PDB file of C-alpha atoms in Angstrom:
ATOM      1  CA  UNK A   1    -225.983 -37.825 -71.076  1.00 57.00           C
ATOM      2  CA  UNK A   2    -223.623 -40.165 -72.910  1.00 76.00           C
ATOM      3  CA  UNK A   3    -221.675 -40.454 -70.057  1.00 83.00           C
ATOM      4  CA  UNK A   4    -224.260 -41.795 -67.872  1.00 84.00           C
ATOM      5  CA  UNK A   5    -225.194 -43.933 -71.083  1.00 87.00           C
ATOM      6  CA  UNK A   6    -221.783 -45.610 -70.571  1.00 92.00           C
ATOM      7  CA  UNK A   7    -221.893 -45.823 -66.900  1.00 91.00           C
ATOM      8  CA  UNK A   8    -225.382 -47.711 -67.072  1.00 90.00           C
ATOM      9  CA  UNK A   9    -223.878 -49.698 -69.721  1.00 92.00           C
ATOM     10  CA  UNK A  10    -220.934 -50.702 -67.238  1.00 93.00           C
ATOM     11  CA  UNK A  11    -222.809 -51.005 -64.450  1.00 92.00           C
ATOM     12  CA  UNK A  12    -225.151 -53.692 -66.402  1.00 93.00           C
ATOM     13  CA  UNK A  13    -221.927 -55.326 -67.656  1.00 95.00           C
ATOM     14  CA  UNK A  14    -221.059 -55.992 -63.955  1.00 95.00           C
ATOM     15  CA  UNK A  15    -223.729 -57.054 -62.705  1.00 95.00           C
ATOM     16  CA  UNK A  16    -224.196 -60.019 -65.443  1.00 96.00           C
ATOM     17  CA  UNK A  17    -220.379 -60.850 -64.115  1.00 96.00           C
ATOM     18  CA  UNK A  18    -221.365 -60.328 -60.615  1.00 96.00           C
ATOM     19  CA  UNK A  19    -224.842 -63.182 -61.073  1.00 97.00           C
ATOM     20  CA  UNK A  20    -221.978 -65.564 -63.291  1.00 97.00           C
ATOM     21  CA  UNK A  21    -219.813 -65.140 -60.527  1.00 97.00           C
ATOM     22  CA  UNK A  22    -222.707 -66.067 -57.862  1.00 97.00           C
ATOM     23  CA  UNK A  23    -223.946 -69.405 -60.075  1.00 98.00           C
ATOM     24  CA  UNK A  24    -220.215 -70.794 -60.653  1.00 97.00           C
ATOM     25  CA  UNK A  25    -219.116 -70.699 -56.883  1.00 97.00           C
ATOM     26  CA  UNK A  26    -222.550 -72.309 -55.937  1.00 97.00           C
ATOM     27  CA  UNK A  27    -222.711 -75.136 -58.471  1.00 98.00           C
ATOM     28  CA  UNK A  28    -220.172 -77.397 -57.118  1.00 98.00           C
ATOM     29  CA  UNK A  29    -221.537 -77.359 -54.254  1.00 98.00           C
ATOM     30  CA  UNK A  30    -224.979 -78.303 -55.520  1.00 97.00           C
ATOM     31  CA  UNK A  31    -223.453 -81.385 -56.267  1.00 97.00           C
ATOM     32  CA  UNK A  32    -221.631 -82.451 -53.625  1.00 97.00           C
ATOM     33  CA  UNK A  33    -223.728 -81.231 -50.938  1.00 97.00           C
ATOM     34  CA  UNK A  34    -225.864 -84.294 -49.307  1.00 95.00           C
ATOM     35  CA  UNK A  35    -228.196 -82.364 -47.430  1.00 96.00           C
ATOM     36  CA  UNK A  36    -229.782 -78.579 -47.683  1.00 96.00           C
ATOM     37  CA  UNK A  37    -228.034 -77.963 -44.529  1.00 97.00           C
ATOM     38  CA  UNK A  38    -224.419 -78.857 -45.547  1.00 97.00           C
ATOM     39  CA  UNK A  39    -225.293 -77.128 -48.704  1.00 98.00           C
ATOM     40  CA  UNK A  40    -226.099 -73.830 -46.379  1.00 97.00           C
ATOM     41  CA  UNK A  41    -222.651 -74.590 -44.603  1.00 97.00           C
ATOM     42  CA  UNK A  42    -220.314 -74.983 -47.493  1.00 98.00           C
ATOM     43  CA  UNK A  43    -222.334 -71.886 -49.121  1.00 98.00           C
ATOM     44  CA  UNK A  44    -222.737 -69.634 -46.254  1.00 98.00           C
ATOM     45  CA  UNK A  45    -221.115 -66.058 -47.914  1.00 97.00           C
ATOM     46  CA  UNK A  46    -223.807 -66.600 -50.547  1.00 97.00           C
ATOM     47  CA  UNK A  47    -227.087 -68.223 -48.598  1.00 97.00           C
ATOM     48  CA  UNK A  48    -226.386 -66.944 -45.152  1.00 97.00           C
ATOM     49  CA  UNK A  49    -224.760 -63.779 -45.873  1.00 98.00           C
ATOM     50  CA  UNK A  50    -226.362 -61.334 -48.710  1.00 98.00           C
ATOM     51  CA  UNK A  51    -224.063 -62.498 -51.297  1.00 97.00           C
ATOM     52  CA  UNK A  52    -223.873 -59.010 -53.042  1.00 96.00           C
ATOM     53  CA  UNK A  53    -222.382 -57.762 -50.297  1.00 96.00           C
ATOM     54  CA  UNK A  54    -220.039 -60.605 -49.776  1.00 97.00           C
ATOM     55  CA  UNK A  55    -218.808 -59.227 -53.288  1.00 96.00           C
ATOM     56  CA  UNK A  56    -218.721 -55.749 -52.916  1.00 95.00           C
ATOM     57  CA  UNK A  57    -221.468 -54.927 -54.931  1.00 95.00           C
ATOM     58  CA  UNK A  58    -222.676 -51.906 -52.421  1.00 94.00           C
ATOM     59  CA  UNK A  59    -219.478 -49.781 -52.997  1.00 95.00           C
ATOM     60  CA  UNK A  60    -219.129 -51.118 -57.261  1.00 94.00           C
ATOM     61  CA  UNK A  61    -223.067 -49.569 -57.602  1.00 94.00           C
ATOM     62  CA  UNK A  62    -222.397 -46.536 -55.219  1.00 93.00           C
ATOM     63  CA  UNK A  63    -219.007 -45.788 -57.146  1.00 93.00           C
ATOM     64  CA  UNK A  64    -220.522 -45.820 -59.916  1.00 92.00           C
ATOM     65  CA  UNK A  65    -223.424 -43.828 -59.604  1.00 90.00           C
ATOM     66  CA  UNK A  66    -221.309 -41.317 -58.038  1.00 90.00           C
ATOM     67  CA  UNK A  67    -219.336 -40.875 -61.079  1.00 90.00           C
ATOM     68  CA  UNK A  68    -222.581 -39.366 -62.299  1.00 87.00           C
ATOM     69  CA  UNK A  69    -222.527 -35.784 -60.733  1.00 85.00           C
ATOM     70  CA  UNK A  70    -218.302 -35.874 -60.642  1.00 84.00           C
ATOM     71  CA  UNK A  71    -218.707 -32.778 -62.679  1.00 80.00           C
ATOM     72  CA  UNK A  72    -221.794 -31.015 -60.851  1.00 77.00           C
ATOM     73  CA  UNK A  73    -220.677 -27.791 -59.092  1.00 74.00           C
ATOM     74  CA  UNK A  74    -222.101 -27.047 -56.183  1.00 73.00           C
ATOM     75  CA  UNK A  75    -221.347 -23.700 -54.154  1.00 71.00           C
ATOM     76  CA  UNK A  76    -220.950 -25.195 -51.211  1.00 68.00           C
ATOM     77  CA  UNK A  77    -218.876 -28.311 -49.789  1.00 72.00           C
ATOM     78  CA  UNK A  78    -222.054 -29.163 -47.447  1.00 71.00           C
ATOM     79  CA  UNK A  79    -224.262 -29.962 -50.207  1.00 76.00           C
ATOM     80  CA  UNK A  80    -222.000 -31.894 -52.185  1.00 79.00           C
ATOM     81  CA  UNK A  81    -221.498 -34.059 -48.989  1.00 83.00           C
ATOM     82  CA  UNK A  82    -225.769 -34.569 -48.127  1.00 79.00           C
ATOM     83  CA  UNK A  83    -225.616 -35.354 -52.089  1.00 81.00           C
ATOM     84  CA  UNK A  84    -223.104 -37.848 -52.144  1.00 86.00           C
ATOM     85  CA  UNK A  85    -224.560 -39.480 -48.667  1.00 86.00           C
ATOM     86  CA  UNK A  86    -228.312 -39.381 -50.390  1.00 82.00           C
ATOM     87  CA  UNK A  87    -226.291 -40.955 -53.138  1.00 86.00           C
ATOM     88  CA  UNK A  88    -225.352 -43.539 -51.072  1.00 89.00           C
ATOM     89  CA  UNK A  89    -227.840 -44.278 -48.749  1.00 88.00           C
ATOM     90  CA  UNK A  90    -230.587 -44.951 -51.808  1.00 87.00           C
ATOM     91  CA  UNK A  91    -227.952 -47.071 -53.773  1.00 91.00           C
ATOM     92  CA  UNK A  92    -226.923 -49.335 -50.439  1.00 92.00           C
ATOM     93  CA  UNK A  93    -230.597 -49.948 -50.093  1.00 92.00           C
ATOM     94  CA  UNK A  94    -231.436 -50.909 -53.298  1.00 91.00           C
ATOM     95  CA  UNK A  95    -228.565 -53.189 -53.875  1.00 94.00           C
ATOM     96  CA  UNK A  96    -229.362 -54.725 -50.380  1.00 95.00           C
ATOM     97  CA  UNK A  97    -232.591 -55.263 -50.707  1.00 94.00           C
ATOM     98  CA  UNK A  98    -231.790 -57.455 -53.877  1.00 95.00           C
ATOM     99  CA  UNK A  99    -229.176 -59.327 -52.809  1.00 96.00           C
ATOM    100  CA  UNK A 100    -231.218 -60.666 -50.113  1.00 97.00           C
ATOM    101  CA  UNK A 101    -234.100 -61.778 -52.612  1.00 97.00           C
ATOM    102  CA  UNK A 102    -231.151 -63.261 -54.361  1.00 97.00           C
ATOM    103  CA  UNK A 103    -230.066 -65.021 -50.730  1.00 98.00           C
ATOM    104  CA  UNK A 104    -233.573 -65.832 -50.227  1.00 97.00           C
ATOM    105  CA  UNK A 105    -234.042 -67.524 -53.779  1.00 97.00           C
ATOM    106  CA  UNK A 106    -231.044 -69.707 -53.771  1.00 98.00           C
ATOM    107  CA  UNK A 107    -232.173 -71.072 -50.349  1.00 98.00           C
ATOM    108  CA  UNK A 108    -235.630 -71.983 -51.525  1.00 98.00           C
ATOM    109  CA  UNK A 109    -234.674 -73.014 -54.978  1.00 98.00           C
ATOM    110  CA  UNK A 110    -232.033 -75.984 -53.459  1.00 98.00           C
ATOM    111  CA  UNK A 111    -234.167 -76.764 -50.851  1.00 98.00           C
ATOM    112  CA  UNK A 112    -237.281 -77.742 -52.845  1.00 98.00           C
ATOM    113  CA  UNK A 113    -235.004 -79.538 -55.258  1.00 97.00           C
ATOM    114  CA  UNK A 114    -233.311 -81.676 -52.530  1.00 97.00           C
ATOM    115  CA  UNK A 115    -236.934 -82.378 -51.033  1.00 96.00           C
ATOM    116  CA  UNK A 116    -238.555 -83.392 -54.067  1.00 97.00           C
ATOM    117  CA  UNK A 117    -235.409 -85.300 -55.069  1.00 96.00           C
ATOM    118  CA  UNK A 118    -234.853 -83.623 -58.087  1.00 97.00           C
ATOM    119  CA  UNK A 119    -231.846 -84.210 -60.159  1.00 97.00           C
ATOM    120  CA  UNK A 120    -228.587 -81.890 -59.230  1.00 97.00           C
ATOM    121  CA  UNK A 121    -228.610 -81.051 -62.337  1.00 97.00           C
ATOM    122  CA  UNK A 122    -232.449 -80.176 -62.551  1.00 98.00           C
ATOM    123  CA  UNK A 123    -231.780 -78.323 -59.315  1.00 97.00           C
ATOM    124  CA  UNK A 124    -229.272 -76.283 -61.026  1.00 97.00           C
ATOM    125  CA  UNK A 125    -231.037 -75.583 -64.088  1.00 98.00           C
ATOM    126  CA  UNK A 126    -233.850 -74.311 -61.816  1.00 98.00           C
ATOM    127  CA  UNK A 127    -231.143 -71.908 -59.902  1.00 98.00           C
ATOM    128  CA  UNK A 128    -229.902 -70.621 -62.981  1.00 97.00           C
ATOM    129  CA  UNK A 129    -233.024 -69.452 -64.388  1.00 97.00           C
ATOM    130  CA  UNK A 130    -234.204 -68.271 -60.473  1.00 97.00           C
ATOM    131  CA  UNK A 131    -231.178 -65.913 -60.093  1.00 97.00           C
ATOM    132  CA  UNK A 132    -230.928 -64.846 -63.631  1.00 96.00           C
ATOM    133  CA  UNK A 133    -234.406 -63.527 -63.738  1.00 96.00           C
ATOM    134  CA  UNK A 134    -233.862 -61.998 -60.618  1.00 96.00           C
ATOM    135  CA  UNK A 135    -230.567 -59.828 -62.298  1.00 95.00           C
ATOM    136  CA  UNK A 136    -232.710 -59.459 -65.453  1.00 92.00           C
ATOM    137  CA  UNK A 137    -235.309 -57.829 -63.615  1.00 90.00           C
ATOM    138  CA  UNK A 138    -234.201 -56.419 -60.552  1.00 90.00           C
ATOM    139  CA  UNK A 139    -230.333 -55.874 -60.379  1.00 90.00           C
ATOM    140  CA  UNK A 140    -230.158 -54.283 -63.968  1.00 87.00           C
ATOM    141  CA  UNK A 141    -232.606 -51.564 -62.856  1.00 88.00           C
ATOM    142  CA  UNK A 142    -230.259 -50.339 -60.291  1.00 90.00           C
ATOM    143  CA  UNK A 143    -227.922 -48.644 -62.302  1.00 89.00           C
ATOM    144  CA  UNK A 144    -230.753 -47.034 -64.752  1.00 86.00           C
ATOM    145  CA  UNK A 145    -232.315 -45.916 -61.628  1.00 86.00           C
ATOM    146  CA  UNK A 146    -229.890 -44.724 -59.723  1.00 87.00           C
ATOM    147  CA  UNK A 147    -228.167 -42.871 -61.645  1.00 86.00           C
ATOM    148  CA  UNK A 148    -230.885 -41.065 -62.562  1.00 83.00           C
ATOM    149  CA  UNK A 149    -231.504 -40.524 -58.990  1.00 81.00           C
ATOM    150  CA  UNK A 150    -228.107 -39.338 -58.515  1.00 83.00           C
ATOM    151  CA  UNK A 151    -228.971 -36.396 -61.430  1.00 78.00           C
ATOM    152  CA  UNK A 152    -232.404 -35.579 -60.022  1.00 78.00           C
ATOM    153  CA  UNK A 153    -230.852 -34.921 -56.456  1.00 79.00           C
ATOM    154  CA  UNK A 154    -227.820 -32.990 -57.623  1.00 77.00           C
ATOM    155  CA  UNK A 155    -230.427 -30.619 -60.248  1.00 76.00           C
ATOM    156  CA  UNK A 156    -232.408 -30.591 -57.079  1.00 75.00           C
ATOM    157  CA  UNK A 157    -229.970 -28.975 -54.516  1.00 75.00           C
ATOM    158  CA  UNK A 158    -228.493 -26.738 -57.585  1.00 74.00           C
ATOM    159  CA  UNK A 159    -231.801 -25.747 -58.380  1.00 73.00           C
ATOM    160  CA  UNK A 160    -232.455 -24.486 -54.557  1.00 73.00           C
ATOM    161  CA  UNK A 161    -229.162 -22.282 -54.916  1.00 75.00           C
ATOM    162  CA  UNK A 162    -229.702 -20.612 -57.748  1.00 72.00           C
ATOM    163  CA  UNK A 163    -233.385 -19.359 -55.975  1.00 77.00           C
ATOM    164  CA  UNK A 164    -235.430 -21.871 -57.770  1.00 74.00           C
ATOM    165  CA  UNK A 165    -239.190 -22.387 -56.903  1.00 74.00           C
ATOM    166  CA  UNK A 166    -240.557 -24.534 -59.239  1.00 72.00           C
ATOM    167  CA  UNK A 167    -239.556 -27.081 -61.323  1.00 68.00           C
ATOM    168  CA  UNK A 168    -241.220 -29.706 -64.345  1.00 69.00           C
ATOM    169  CA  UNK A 169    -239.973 -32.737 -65.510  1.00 70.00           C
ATOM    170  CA  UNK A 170    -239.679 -34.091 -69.686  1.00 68.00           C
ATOM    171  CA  UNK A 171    -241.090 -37.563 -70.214  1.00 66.00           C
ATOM    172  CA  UNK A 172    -239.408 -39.549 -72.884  1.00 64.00           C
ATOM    173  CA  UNK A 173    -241.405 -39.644 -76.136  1.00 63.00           C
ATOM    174  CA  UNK A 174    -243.226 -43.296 -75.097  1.00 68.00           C
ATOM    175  CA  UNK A 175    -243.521 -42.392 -71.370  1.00 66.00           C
ATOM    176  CA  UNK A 176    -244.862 -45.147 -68.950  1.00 66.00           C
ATOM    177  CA  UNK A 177    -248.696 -44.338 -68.219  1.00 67.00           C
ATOM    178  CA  UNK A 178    -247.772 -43.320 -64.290  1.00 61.00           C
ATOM    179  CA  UNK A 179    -245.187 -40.636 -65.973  1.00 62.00           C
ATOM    180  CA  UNK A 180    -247.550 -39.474 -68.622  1.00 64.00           C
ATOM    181  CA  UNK A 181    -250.601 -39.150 -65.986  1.00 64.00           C
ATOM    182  CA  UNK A 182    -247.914 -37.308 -63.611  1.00 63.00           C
ATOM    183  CA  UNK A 183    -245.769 -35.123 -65.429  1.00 64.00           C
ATOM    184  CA  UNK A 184    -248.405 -34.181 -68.413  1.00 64.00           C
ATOM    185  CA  UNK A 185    -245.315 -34.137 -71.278  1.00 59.00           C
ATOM    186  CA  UNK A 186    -243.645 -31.495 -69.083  1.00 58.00           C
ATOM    187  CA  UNK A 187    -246.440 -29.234 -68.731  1.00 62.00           C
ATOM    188  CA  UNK A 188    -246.908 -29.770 -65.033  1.00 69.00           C
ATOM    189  CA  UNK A 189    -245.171 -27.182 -62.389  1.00 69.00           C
ATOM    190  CA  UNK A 190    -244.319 -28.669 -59.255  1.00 73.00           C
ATOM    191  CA  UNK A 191    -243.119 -26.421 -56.177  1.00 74.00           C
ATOM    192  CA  UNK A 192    -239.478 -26.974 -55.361  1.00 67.00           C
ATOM    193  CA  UNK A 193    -240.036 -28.427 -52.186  1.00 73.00           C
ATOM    194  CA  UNK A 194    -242.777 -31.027 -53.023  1.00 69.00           C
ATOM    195  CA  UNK A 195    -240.032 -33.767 -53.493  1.00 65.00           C
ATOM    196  CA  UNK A 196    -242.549 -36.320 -53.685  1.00 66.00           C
ATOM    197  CA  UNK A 197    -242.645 -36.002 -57.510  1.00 67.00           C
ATOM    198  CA  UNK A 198    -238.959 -35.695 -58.226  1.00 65.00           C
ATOM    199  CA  UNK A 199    -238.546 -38.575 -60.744  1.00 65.00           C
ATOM    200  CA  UNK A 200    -237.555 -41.182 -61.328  1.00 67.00           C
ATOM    201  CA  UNK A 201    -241.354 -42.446 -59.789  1.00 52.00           C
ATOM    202  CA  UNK A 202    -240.596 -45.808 -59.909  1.00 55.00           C
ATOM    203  CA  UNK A 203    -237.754 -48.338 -61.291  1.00 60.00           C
ATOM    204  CA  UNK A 204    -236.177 -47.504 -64.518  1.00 60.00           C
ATOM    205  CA  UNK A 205    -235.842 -50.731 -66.684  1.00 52.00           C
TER     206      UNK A 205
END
């Protein structure tokens, strides 16, 4: 587990980078943009295009989660591979899904601060906190989740070739209520297949 400790640790390290990295090449161009539409135009690999792709963020988070289950064995080379591409299909969707609420936030924050004629630097005060609370609450869950995502499916598959047909899950000691209601402290058996309660449930801040 302290390995995926460190790899969540990383992953949040980069992602604070990857929102500092989003703010700084946008802020000039807060201020010497006349209108929301040059803005758009001299911003367009951050407001037109999802900007964490325009920065590689889909193969960093994949990566990265894949490190997770580098040392899972698995007995056969075609369940490794519909691991790695679960693996990678959850973690492209995640990180895709915010990096267009992070598109869609700079857009609206600039263009209600150039139509109420705010300040450029109220507007960019205002863009600041937007996308920051955005990576506080949305892009540091991905690697938390993830990764845990990443163990649950690997356990899964190893689970299934060993002859498994049950498994339970261990809350933490202070489990959300949705956990504690749905795994019982460990004491409910689920049958392998019903993959509907494989944790994690929800995000994992």
């Amino acid at each position: 587990m302290a390995k995926d400790d460190k790899l969540i640790r990383n992953g949040i390290k980069y992602t604070d980078r990857l929102f500092r990295t989003i703010l700084k090449r946008i802020e000039p161009h807060v201020y010497d943009s006349e209108t929301y539409e040059e803005f758009l135009e001299k911003t367009a690999p951050y407001t037109i295009d999802n900007p964490l792709i325009t920065l590689g963020a889909v193969e960093h988070a994949t990566d990265t989660v894949l490190l997770s289950i580098a040392d899972k064995k698995f007995s056969y080379e075609a369940n490794r591979k519909l691991t790695e591409q679960a693996i990678q299909d959850t973690t492209a969707h995640m990180v895709t899904n915010v990096g267009e609420d992070v598109k869609q936030t700079i857009r609206d924050t600039i263009r209600d601060g150039f139509k109420e004629n705010k300040l450029r630097q109220d507007i960019m005060k205002d863009l600041t906190q937007n996308v920051e609370a955005i990576n506080n609450t949305r892009a540091k869950v991905i690697y938390r989740t993830e990764i845990k995502r990443a163990q649950t499916i690997s356990n899964y598959i190893s689970a299934k070739e060993r002859g498994a047909t049950h498994y339970y899950c261990n809350c933490a000691a202070d489990p959300c209520p949705e956990c504690a209601d749905l795994y019982e402290g460990g004491d409910t058996m689920f049958e392998l297949d019903d993959i509907s309660n494989l944790p994690p449930v929800h995000p994992s801040m």
